[in-house]
PDB file of C-alpha atoms and ligand atoms in Angstrom:
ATOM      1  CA  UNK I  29       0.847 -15.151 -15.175  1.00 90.00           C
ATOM      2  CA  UNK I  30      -0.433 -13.751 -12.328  1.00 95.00           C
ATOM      3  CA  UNK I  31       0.845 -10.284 -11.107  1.00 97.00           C
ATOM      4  CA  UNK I  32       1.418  -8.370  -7.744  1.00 98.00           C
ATOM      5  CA  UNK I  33       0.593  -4.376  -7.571  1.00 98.00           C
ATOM      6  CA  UNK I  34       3.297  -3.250  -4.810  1.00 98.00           C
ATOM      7  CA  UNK I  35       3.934   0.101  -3.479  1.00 98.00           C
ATOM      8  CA  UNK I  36       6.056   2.221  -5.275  1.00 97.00           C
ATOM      9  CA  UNK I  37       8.253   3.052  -2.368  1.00 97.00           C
ATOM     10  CA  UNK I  38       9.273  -0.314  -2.207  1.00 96.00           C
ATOM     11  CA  UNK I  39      10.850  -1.002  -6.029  1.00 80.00           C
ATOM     12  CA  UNK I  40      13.661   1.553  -5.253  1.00 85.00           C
ATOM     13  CA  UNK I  41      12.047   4.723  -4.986  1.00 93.00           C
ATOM     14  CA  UNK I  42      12.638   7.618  -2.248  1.00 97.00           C
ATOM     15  CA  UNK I  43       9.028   8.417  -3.225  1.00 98.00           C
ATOM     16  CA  UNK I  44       7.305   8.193   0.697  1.00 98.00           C
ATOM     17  CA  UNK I  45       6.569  11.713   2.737  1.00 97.00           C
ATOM     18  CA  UNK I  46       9.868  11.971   3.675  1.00 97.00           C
ATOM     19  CA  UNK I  47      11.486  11.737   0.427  1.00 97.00           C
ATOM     20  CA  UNK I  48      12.974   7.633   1.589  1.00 96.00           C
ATOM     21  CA  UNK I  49      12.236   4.161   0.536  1.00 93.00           C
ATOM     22  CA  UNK I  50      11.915   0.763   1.493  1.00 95.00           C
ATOM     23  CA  UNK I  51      14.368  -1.574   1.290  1.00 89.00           C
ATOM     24  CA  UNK I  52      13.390  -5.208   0.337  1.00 94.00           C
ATOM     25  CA  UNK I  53      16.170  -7.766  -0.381  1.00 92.00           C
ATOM     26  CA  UNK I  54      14.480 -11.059  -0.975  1.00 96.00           C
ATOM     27  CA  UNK I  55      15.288 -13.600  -3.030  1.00 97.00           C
ATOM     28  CA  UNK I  56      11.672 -14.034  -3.585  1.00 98.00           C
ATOM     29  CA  UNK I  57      11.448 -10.284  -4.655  1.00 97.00           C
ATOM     30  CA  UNK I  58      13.926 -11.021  -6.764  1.00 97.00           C
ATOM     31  CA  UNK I  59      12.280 -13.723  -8.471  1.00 97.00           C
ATOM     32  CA  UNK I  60       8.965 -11.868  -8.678  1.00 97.00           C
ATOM     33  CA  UNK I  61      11.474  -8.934 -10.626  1.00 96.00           C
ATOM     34  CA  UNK I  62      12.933 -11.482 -13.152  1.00 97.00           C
ATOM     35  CA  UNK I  63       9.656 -13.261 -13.617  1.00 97.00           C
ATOM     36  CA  UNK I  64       7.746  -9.902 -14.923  1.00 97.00           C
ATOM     37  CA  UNK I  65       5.272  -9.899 -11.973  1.00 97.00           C
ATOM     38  CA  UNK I  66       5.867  -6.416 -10.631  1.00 97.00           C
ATOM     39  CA  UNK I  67       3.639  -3.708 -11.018  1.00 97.00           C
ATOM     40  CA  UNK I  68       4.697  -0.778  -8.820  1.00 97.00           C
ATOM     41  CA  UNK I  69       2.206   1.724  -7.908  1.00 98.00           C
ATOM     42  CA  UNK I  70       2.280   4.904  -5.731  1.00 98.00           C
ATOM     43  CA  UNK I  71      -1.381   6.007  -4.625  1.00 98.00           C
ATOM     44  CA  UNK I  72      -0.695   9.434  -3.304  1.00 98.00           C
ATOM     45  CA  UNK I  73       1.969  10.054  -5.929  1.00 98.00           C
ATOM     46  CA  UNK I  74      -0.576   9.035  -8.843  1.00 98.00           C
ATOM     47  CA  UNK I  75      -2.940  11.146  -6.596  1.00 98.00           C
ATOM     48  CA  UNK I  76      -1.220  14.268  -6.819  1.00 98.00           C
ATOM     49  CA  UNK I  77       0.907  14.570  -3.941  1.00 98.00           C
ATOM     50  CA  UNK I  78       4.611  15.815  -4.172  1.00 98.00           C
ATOM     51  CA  UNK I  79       7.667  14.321  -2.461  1.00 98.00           C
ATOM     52  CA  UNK I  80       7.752  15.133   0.008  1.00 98.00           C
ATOM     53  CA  UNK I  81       4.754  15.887   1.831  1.00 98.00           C
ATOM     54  CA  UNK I  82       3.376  16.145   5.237  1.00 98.00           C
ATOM     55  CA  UNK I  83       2.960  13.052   6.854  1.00 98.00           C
ATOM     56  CA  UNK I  84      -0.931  11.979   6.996  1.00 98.00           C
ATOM     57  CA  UNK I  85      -3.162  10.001   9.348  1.00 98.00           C
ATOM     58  CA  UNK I  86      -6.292   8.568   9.362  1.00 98.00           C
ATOM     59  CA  UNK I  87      -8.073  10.478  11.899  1.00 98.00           C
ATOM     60  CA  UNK I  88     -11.038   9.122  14.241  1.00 95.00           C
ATOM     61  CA  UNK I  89     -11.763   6.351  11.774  1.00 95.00           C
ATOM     62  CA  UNK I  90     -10.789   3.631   9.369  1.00 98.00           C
ATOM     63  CA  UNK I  91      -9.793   3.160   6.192  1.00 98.00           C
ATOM     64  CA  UNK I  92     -13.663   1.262   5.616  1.00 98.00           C
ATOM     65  CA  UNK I  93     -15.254   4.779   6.713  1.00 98.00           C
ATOM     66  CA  UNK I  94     -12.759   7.062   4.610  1.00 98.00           C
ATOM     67  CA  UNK I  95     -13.631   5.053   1.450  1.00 98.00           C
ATOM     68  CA  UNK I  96     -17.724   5.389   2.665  1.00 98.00           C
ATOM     69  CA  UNK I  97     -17.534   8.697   2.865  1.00 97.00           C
ATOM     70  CA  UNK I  98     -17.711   8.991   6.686  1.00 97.00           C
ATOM     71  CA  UNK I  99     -14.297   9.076   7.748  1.00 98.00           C
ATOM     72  CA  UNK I 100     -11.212  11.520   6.892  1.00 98.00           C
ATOM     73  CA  UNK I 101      -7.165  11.271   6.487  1.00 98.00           C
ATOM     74  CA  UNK I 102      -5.616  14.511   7.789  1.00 98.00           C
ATOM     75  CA  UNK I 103      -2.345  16.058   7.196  1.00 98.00           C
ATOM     76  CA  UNK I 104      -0.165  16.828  10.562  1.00 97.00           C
ATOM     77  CA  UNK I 105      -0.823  20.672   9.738  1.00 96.00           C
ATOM     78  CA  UNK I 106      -4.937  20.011  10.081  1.00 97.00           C
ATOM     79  CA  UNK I 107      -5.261  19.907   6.114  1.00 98.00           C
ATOM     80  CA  UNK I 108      -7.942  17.372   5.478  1.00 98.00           C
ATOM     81  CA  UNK I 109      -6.917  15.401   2.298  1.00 98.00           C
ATOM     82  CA  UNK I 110      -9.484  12.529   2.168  1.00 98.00           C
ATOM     83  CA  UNK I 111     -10.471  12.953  -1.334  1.00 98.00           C
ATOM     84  CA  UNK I 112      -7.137  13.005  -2.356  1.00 98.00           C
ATOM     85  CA  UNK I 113      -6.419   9.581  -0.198  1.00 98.00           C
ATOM     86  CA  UNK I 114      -9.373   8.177  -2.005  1.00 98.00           C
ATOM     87  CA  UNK I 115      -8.564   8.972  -5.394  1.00 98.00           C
ATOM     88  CA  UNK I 116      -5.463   7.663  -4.874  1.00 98.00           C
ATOM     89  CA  UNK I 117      -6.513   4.095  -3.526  1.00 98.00           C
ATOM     90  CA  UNK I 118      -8.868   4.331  -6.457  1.00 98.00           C
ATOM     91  CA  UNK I 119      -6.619   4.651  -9.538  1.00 98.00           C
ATOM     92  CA  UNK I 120      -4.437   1.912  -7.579  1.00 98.00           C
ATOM     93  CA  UNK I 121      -7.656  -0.402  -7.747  1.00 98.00           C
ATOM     94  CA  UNK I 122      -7.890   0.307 -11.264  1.00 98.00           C
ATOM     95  CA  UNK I 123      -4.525   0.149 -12.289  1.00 98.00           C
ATOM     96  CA  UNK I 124      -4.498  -3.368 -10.434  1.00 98.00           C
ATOM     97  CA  UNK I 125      -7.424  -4.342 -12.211  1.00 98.00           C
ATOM     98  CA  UNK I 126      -5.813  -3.448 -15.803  1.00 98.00           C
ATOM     99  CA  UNK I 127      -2.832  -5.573 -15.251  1.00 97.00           C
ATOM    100  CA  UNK I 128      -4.710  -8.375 -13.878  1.00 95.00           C
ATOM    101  CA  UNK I 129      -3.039  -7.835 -10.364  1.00 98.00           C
ATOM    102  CA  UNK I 130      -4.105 -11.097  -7.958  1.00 96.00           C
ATOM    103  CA  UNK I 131      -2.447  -9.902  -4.784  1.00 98.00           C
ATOM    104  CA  UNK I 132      -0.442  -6.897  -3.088  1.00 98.00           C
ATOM    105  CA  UNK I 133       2.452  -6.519  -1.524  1.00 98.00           C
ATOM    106  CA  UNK I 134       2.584  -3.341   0.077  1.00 98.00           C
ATOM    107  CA  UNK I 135       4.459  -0.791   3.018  1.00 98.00           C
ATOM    108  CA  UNK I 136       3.008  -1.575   5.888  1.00 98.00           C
ATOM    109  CA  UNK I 137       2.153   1.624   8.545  1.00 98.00           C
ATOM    110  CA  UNK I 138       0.942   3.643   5.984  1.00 98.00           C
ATOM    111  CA  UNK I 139      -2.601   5.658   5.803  1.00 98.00           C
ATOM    112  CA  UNK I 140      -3.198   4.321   2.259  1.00 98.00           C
ATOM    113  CA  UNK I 141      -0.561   1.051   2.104  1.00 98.00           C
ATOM    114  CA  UNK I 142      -1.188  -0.318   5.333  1.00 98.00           C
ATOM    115  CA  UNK I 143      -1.883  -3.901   5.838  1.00 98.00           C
ATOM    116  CA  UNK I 144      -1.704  -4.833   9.169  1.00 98.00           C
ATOM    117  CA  UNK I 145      -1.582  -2.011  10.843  1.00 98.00           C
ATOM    118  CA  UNK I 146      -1.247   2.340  10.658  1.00 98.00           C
ATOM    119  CA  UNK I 147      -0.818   5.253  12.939  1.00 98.00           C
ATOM    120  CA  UNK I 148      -3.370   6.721  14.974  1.00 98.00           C
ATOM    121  CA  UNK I 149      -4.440   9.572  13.959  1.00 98.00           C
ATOM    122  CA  UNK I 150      -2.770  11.772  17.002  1.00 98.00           C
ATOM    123  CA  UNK I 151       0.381  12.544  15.283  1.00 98.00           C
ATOM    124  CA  UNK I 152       2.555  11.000  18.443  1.00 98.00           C
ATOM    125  CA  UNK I 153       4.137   7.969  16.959  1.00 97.00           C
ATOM    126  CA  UNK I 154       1.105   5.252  18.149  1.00 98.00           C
ATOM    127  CA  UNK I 155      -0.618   2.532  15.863  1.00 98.00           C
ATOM    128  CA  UNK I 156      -3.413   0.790  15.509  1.00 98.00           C
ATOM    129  CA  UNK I 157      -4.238  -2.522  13.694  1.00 98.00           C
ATOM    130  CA  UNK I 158      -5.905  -2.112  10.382  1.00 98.00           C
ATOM    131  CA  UNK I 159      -5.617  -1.019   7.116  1.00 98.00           C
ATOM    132  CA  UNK I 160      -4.697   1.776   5.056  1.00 98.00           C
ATOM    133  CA  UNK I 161      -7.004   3.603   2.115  1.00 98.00           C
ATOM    134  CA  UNK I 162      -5.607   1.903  -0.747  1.00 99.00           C
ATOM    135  CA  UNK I 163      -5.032  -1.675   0.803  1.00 98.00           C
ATOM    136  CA  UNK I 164      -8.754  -1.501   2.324  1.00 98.00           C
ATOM    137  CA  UNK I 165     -10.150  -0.879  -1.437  1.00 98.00           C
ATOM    138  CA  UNK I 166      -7.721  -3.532  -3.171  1.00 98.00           C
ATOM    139  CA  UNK I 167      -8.861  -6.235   0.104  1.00 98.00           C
ATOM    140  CA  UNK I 168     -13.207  -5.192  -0.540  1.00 98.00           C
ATOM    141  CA  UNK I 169     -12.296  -5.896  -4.972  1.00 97.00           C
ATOM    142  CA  UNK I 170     -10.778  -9.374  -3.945  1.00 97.00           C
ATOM    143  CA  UNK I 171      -6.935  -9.034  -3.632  1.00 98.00           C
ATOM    144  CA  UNK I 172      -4.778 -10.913  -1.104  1.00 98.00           C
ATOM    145  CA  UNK I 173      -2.927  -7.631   0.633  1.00 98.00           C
ATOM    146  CA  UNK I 174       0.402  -8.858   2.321  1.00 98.00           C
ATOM    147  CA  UNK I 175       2.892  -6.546   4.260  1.00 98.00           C
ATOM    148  CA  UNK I 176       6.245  -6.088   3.082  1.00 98.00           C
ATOM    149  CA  UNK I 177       7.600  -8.677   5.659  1.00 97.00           C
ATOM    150  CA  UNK I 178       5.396 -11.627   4.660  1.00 98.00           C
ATOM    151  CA  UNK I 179       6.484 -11.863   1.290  1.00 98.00           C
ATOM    152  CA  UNK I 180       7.112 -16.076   2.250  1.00 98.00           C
ATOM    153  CA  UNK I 181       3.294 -15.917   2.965  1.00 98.00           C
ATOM    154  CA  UNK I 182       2.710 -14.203  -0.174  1.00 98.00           C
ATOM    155  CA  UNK I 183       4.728 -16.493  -2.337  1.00 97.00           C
ATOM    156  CA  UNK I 184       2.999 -19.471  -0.859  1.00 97.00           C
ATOM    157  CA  UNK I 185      -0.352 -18.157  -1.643  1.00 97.00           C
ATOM    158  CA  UNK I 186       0.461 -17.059  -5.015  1.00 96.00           C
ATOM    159  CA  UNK I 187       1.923 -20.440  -5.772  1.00 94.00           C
ATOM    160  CA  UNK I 188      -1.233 -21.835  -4.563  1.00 95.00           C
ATOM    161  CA  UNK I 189      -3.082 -20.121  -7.441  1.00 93.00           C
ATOM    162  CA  UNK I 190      -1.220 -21.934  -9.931  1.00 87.00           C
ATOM    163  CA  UNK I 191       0.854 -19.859 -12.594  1.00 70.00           C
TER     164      UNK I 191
HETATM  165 FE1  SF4 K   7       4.903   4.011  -0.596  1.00 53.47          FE
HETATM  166 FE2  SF4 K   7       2.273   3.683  -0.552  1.00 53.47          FE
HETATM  167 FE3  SF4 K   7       3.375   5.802   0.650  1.00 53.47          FE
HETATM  168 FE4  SF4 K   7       3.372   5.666  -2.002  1.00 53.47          FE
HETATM  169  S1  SF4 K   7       1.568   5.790  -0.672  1.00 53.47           S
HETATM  170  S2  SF4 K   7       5.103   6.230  -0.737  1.00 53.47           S
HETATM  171  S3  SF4 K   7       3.622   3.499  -2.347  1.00 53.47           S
HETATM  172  S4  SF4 K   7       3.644   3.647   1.232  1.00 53.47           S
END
């Protein structure tokens, strides 16, 4: 059976900077529950991080250039936690890999969950299309990456993989 890795935040967990979660009611999440699919996963939790934390931004780069070593994620107080943000996106690649993850559902907006877009990098509220850390790394080892508002589109292309 094939299995999705999806951010921790989004099982029930008040686990993001701010000490919230995401709520996802779905019948299709709910399905995914029952049928054992789930494999929640915090990167900057399994990183290291507390709850909360300061929020974090990629700063005058993308996710592509943090993970080749030529871009960097700062916190809002100038602390430069890159190799935190990368170990993090890491052990979520790995942990994917062990439980034979296929695709990712994950909290969109954020600097290592992102999928469609994240803040940035100026600390005033604006976005920019691409992806965070973690979704970047799963996306370059072969994983479908979905938002957490597409989870029709995810469905569909699981089901297209056969069971
Ligand atoms: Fe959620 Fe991902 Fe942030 Fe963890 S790193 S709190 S899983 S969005």
């Amino acid at each position: 059976m094939h299995k999705i890795l999806v951010s921790g935040c989004l099982n029930g967990r008040p686990i993001r900077f701010n000490s919230t979660k995401v709520s996802v009611e779905s019948d299709i999440w709910d399905r995914w529950e029952s049928e054992g699919r789930l494999v929640a996963f915090c990167p900057e939790l399994a990183a290291g991080f507390p709850v909360p934390r300061p929020p974090a931004e990629i700063v005058d780069s993308t996710a592509s250039l943090v993970l080749g070593g030529r871009g960097r994620v700062e916190e809002d107080n100038g602390t430069d936690v890159t190799d935190l943000f990368v170990a993090g996106a890491r052990l979520a690649a790995d942990r994917a890999a062990a439980e034979g993850c296929v695709i990712a559902v994950l909290t969109d907006g954020s600097p290592s969950c992102g999928t469609t877009y994240t803040y940035d990098g100026t600390f005033s509220g604006g976005t920019v299309e691409g992806m965070g850390v973690t979704a970047q790394l799963l996306a370059d080892q072969g994983l479908r990456v979905f938002p957490e508002d597409r989870l029709e589109e995810a469905d569909r292309y699981l089901r297209s993989l056969g069971e």
